[in-house]
mmCIF file of C-alpha atoms in Angstrom:
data_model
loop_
_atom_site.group_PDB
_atom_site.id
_atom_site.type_symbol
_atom_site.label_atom_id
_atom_site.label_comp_id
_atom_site.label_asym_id
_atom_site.label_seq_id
_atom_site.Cartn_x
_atom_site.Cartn_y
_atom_site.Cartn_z
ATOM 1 C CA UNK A 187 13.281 15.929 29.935
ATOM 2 C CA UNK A 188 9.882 14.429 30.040
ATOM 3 C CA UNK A 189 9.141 15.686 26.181
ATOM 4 C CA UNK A 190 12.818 14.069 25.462
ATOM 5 C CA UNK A 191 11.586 10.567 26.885
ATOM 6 C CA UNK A 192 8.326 11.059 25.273
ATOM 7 C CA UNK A 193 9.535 11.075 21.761
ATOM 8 C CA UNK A 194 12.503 8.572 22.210
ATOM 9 C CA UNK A 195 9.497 6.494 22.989
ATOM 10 C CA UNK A 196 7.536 7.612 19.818
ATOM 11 C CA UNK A 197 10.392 6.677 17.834
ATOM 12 C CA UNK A 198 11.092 3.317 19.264
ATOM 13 C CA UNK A 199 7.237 2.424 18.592
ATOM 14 C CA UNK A 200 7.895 4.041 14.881
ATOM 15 C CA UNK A 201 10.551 1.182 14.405
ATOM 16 C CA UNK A 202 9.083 -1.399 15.815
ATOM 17 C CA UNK A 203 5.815 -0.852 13.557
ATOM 18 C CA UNK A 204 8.172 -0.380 10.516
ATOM 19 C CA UNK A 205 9.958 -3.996 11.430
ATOM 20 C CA UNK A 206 6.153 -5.659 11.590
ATOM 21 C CA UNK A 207 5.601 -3.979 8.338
ATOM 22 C CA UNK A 208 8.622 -5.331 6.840
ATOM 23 C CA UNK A 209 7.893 -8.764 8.853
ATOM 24 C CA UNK A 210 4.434 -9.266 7.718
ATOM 25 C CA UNK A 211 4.075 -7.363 3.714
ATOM 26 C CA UNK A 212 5.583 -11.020 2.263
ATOM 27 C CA UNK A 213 3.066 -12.587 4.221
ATOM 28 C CA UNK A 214 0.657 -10.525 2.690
ATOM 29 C CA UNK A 215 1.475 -11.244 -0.711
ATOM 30 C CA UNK A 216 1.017 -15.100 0.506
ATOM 31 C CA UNK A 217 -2.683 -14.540 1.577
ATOM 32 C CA UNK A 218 -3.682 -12.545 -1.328
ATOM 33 C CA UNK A 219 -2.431 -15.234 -3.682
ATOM 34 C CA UNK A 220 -4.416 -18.235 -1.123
ATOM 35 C CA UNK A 221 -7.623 -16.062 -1.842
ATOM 36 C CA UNK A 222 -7.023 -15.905 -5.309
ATOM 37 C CA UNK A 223 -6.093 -19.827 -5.648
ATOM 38 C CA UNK A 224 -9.511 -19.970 -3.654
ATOM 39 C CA UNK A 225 -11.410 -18.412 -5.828
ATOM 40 C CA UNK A 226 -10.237 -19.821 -8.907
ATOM 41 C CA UNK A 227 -10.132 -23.199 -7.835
ATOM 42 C CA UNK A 228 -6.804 -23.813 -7.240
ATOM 43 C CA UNK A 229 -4.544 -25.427 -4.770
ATOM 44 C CA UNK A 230 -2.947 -22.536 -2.832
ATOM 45 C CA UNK A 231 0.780 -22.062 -2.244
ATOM 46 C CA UNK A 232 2.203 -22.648 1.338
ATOM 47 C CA UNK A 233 2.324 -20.262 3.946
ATOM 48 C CA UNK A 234 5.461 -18.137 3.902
ATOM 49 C CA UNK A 235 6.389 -19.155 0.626
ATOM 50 C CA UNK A 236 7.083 -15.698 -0.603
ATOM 51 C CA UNK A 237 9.702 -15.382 2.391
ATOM 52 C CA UNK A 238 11.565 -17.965 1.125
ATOM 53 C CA UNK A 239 11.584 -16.630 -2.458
ATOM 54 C CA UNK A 240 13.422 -13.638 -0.749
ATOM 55 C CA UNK A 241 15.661 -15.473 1.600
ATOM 56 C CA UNK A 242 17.129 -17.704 -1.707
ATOM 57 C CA UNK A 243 17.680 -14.715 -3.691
ATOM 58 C CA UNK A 244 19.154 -12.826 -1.516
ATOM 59 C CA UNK A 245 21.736 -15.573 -0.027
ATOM 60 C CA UNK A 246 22.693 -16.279 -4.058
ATOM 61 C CA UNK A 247 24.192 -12.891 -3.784
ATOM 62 C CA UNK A 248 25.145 -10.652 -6.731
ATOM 63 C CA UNK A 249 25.383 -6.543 -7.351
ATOM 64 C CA UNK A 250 21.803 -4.752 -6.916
ATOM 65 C CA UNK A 251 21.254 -2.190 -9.808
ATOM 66 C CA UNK A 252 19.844 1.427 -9.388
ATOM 67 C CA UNK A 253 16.638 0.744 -10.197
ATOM 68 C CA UNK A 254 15.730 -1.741 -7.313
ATOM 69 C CA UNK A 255 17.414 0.664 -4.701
ATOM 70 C CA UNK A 256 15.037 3.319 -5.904
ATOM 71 C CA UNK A 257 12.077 1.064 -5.855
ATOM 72 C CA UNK A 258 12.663 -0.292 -2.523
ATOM 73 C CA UNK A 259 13.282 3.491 -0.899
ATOM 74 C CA UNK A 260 10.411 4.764 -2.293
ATOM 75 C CA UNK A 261 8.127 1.937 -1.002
ATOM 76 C CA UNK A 262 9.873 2.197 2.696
ATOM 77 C CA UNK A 263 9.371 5.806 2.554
ATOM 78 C CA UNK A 264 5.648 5.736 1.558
ATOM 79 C CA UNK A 265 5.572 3.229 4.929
ATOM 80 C CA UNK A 266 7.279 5.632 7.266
ATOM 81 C CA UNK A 267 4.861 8.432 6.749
ATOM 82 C CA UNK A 268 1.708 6.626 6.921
ATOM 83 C CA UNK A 269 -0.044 5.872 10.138
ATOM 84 C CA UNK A 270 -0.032 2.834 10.781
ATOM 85 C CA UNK A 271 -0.609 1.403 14.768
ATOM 86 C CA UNK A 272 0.008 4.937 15.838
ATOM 87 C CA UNK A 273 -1.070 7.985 13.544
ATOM 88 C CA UNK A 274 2.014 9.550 15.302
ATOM 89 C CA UNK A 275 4.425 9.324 12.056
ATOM 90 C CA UNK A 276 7.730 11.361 11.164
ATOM 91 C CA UNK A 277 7.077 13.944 8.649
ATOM 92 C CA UNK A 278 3.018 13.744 9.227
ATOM 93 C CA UNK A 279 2.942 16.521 6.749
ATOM 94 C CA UNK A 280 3.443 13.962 4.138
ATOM 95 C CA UNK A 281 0.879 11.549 4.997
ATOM 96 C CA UNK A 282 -1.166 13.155 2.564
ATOM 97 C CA UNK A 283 -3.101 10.347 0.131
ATOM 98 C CA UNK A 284 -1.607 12.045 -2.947
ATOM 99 C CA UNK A 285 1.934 12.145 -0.974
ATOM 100 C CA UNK A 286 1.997 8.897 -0.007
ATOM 101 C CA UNK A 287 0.553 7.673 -3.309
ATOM 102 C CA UNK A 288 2.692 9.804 -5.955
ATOM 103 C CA UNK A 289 5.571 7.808 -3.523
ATOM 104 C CA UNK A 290 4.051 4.611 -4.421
ATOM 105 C CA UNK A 291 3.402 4.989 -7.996
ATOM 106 C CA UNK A 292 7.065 6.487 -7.867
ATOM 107 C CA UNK A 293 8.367 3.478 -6.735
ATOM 108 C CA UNK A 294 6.626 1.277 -9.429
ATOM 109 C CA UNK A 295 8.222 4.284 -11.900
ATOM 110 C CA UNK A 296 11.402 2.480 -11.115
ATOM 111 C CA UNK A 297 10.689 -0.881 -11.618
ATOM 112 C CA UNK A 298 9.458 1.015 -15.874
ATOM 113 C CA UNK A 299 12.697 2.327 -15.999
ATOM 114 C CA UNK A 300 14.226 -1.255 -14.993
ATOM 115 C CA UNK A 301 12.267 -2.680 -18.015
ATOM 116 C CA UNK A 302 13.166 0.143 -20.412
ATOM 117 C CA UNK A 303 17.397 -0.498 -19.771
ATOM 118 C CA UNK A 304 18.925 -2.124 -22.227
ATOM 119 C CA UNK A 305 18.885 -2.413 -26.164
ATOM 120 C CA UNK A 306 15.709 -3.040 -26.332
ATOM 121 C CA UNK A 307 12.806 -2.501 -23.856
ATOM 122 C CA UNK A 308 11.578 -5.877 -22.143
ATOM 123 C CA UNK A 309 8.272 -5.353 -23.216
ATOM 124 C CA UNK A 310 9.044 -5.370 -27.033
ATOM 125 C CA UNK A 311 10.123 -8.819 -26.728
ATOM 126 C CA UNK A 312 8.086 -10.316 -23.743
ATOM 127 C CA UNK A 313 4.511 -10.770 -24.455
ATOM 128 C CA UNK A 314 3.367 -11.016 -21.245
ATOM 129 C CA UNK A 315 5.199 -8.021 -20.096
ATOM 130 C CA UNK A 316 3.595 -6.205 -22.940
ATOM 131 C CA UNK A 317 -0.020 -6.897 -21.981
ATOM 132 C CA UNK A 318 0.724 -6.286 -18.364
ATOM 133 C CA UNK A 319 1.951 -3.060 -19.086
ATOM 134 C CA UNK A 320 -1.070 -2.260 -21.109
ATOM 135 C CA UNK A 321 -3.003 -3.123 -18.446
ATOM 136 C CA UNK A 322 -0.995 -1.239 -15.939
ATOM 137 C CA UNK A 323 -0.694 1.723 -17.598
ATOM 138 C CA UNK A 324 -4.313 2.969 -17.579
ATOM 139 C CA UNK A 325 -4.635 1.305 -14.132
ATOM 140 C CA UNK A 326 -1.693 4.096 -12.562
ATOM 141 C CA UNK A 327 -3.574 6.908 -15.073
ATOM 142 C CA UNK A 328 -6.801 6.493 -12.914
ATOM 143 C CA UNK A 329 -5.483 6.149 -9.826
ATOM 144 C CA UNK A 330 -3.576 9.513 -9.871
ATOM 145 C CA UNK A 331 -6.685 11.581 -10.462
ATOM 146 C CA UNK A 332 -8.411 9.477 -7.797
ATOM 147 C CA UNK A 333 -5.773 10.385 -5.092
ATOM 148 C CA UNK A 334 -6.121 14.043 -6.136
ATOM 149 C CA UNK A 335 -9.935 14.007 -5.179
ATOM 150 C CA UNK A 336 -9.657 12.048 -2.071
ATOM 151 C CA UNK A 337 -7.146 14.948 -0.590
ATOM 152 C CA UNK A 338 -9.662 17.363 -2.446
ATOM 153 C CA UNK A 339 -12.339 16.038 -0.284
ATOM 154 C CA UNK A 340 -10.435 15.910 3.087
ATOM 155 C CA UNK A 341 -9.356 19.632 2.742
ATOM 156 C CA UNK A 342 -13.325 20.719 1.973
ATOM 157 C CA UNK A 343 -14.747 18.517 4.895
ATOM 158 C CA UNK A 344 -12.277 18.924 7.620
ATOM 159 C CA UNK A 345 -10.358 21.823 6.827
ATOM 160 C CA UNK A 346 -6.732 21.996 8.367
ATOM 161 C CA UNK A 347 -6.569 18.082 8.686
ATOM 162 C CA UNK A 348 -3.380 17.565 7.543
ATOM 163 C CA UNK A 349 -3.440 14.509 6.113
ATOM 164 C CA UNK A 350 -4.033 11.292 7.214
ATOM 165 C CA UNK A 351 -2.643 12.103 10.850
ATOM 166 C CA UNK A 352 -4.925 14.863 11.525
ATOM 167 C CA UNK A 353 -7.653 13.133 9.489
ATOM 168 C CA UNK A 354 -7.527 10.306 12.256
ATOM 169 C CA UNK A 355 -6.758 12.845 15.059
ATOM 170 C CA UNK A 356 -10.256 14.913 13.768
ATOM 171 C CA UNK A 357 -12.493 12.032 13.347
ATOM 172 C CA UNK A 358 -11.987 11.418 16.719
ATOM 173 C CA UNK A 359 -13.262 14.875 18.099
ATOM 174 C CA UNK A 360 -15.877 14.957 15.560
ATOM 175 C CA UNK A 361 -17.412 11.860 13.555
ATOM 176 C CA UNK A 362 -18.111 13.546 10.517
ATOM 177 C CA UNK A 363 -20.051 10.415 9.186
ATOM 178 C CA UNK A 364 -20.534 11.856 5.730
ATOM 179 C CA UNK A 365 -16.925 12.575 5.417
ATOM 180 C CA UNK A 366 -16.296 8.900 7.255
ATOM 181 C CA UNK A 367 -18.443 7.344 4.527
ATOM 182 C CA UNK A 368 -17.483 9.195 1.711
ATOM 183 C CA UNK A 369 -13.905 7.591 2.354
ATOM 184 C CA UNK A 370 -15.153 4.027 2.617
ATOM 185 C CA UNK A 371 -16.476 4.778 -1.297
ATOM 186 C CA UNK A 372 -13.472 6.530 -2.366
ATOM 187 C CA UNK A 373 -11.151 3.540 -0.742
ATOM 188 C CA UNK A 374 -13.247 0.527 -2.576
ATOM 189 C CA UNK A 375 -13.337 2.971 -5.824
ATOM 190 C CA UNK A 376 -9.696 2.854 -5.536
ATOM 191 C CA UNK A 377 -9.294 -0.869 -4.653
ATOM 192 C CA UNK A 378 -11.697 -1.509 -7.744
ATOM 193 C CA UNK A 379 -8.553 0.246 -9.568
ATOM 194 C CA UNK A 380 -5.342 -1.235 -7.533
ATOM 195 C CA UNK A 381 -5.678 -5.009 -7.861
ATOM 196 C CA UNK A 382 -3.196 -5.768 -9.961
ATOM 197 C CA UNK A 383 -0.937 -3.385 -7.690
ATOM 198 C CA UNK A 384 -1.414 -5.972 -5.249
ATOM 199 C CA UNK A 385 -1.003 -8.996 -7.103
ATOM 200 C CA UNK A 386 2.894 -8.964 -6.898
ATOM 201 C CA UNK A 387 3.505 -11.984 -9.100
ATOM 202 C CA UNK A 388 2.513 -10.753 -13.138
ATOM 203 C CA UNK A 389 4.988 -7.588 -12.296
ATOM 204 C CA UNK A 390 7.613 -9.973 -12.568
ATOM 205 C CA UNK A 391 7.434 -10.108 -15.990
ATOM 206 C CA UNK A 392 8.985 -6.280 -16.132
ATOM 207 C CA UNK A 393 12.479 -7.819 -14.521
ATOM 208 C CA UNK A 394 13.496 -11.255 -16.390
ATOM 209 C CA UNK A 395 16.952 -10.689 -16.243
ATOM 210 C CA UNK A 396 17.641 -9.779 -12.955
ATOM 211 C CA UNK A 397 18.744 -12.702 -10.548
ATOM 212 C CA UNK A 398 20.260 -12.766 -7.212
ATOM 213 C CA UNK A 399 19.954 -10.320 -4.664
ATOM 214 C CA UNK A 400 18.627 -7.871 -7.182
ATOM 215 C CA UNK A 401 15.459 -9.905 -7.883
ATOM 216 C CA UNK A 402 15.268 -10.150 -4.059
ATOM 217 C CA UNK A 403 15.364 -6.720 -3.535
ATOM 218 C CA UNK A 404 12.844 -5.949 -6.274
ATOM 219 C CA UNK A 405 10.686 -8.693 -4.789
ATOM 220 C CA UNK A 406 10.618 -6.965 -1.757
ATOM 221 C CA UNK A 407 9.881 -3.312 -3.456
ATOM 222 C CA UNK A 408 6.947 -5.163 -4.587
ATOM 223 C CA UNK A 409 5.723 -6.062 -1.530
ATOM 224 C CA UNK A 410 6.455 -3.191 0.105
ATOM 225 C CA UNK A 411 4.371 -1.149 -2.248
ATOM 226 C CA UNK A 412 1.461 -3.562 -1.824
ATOM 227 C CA UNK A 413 1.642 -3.578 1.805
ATOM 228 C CA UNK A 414 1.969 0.480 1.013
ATOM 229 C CA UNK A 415 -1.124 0.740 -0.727
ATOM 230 C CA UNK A 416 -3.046 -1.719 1.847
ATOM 231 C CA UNK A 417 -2.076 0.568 4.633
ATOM 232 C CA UNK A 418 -3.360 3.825 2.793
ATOM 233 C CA UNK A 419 -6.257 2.708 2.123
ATOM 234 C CA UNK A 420 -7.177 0.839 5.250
ATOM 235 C CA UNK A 421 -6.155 4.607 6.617
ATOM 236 C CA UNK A 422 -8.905 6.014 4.134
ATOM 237 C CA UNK A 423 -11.449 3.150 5.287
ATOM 238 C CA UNK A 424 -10.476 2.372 8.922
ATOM 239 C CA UNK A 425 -9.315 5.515 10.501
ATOM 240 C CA UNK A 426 -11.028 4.465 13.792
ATOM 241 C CA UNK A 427 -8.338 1.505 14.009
ATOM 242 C CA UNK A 428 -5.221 3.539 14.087
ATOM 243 C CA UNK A 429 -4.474 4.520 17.818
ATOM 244 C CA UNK A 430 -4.344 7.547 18.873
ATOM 245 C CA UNK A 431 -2.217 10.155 20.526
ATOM 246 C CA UNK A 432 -0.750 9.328 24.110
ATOM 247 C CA UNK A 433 -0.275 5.757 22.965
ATOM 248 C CA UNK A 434 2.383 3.510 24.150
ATOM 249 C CA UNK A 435 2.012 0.020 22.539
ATOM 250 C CA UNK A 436 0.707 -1.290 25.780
ATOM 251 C CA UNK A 437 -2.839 -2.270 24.659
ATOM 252 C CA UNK A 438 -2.454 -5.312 22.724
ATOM 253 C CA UNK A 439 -5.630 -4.718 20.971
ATOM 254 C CA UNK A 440 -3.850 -1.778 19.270
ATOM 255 C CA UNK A 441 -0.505 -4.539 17.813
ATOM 256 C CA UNK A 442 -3.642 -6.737 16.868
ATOM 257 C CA UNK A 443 -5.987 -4.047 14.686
ATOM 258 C CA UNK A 444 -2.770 -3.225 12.439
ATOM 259 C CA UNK A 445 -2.211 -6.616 10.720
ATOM 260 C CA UNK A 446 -5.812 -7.175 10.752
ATOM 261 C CA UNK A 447 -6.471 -3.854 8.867
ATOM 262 C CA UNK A 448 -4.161 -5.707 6.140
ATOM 263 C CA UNK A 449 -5.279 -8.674 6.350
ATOM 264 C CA UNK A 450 -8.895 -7.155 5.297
ATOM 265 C CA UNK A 451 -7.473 -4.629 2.836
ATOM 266 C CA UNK A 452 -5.548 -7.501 0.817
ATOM 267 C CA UNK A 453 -8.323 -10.056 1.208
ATOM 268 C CA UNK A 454 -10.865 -7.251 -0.833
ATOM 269 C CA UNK A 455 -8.057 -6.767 -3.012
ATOM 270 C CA UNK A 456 -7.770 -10.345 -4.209
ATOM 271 C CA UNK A 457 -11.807 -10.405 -4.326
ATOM 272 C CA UNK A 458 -11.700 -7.215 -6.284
ATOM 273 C CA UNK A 459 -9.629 -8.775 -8.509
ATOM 274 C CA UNK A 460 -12.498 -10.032 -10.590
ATOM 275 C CA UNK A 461 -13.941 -7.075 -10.632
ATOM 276 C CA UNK A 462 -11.550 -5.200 -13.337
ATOM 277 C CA UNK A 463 -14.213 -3.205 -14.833
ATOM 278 C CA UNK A 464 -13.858 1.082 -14.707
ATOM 279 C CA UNK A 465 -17.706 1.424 -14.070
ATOM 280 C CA UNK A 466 -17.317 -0.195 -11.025
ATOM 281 C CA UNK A 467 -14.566 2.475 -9.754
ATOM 282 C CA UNK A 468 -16.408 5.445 -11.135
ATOM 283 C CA UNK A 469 -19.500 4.061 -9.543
ATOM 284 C CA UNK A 470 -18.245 3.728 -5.685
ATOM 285 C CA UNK A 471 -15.983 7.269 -6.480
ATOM 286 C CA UNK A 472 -19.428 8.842 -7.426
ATOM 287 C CA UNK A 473 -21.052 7.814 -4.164
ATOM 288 C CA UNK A 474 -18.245 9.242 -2.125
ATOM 289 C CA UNK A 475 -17.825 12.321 -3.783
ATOM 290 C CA UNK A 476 -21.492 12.412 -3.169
ATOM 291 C CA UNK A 477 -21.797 11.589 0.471
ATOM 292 C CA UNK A 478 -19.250 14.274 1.125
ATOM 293 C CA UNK A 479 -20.324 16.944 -0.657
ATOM 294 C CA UNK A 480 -24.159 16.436 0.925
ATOM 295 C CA UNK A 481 -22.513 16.284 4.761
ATOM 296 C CA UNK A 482 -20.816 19.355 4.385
ATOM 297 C CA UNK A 483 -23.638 20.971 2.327
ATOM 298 C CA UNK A 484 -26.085 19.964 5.056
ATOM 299 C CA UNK A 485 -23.789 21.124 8.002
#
């Protein structure tokens, strides 16, 4: 009875998280695009302005295609796996950082195939869609390999981790500090990389013609994915934050860490926006990699 109660209680603290999520990733997109006004000298937006984007679209109604459904179930699946306030998750097993980025870059995938419908494929007559893609493309090429070594050098340093779950669980019975700090390297290398994944707005250009509820829904994908991406690697960098097991939302130090853990992650995202050089990624991935290898060398 007791283990019944226990995980009714899990899963009401898995939904709640998941509506905060949902709550707060438009008001993420908001506070990256303040920083990046910021730093460019520009007046910023107002607060909650991507909300109402949203809100309009979906009240002028209209069909939603395929593509967006796709988009939008991959993002809220990548969400439901990943630790977030709790690192109790359903399906832990596939809060893996190549899991739960393959589901990421699977739900951009979707939002391609949106822009290669039709006669003729939106980037062939859009400009600006053509040079994002361009820039996109080699973007989600180095990321992939990227997620492959982080998992690569979870499995060699804590052995039997389990993903991000048990990586969080682990670190708490032993530090690891080389394995710690290796991940702080391998999150900024990736960050170096996933800027533009965060900056919601230029993606845009891939959907023109979609309107209504359907431009709503892909809107939200979008954010979604960002908020996605913030959360895995604020997992990667932050493990420390994410509560652990025999939690029960009482402390509300625990609500607070998880939108500040965002709020951090999509802050350096809009600073590493200037940054969109490779050297820099290869650079901090190098140092992790290294870090790693010499803790578990050394142990």
């Amino acid at each position: 009875m007791t283990a019944v109660f226990d995980g009714a209680s899990e899963a009401l603290l898995w939904l709640i998280q998941m509506a905060i999520v949902l709550l707060v990733a438009p008001l993420l997109i908001d506070f990256g695009a303040m920083i990046r006004a910021w730093l460019d000298g520009r007046r910023a937006g107002r607060w909650g302005a991507r909300w109402r984007l949203l809100l309009a679209g979906w009240q002028a109604g209209g069909a939603v295609g395929v593509e967006a459904r796709l988009a939008l179930g991959f993002a809220v699946a990548a969400l439901a796996v990943l630790p977030i306030a709790t690192f109790w998750t359903f399906f832990p097993v596939l809060a893996d950082p190549l899991a739960v980025g393959l589901l990421l870059l699977a739900s951009r995938a979707a939002l391609w195939r949106l822009a290669a419908s039709g006669p003729a494929p939106v980037w062939r007559r859009d400009g600006a869609a053509l040079r994002f893609v361009r820039s996109e493309a080699w973007r989600l090429a180095a990321l992939a390999p990227m997620l492959v070594l982080v998992s690569a050098l979870i499995a060699i340093a804590l052995p039997g981790a389990n993903g991000l779950a048990g990586l969080t669980r682990n670190l708490r019975i032993d530090a690891a500090p080389s394995l710690a700090g290796g991940l702080v390297f391998m999150a900024l290398a990736m960050l170096a990389i996933a800027p533009p994944l965060l900056d919601t707005g230029a993606c845009e250009a891939l959907f023109p013609r979609a309107v209504g509820r359907e431009r709503a829904v892909l809107r939200l994908a979008l954010d979604l994915g960002a908020c996605g991406w913030c959360v895995l690697l604020a997992d990667l960098a932050m493990p420390g934050l994410v509560a652990g097991e025999g939690w029960r939302g009482q402390n509300p130090l625990d609500w607070a860490a998880m939108p500040v853990r965002l709020a951090l992650m999509a802050g350096l995202g809009a600073l590493f926006d200037s940054w969109r050089r490779p050297g820099v990624a290869v650079m901090l991935a190098a140092a992790g990699v290294a870090l790693v290898l010499a803790g578990r060398l050394g142990a």
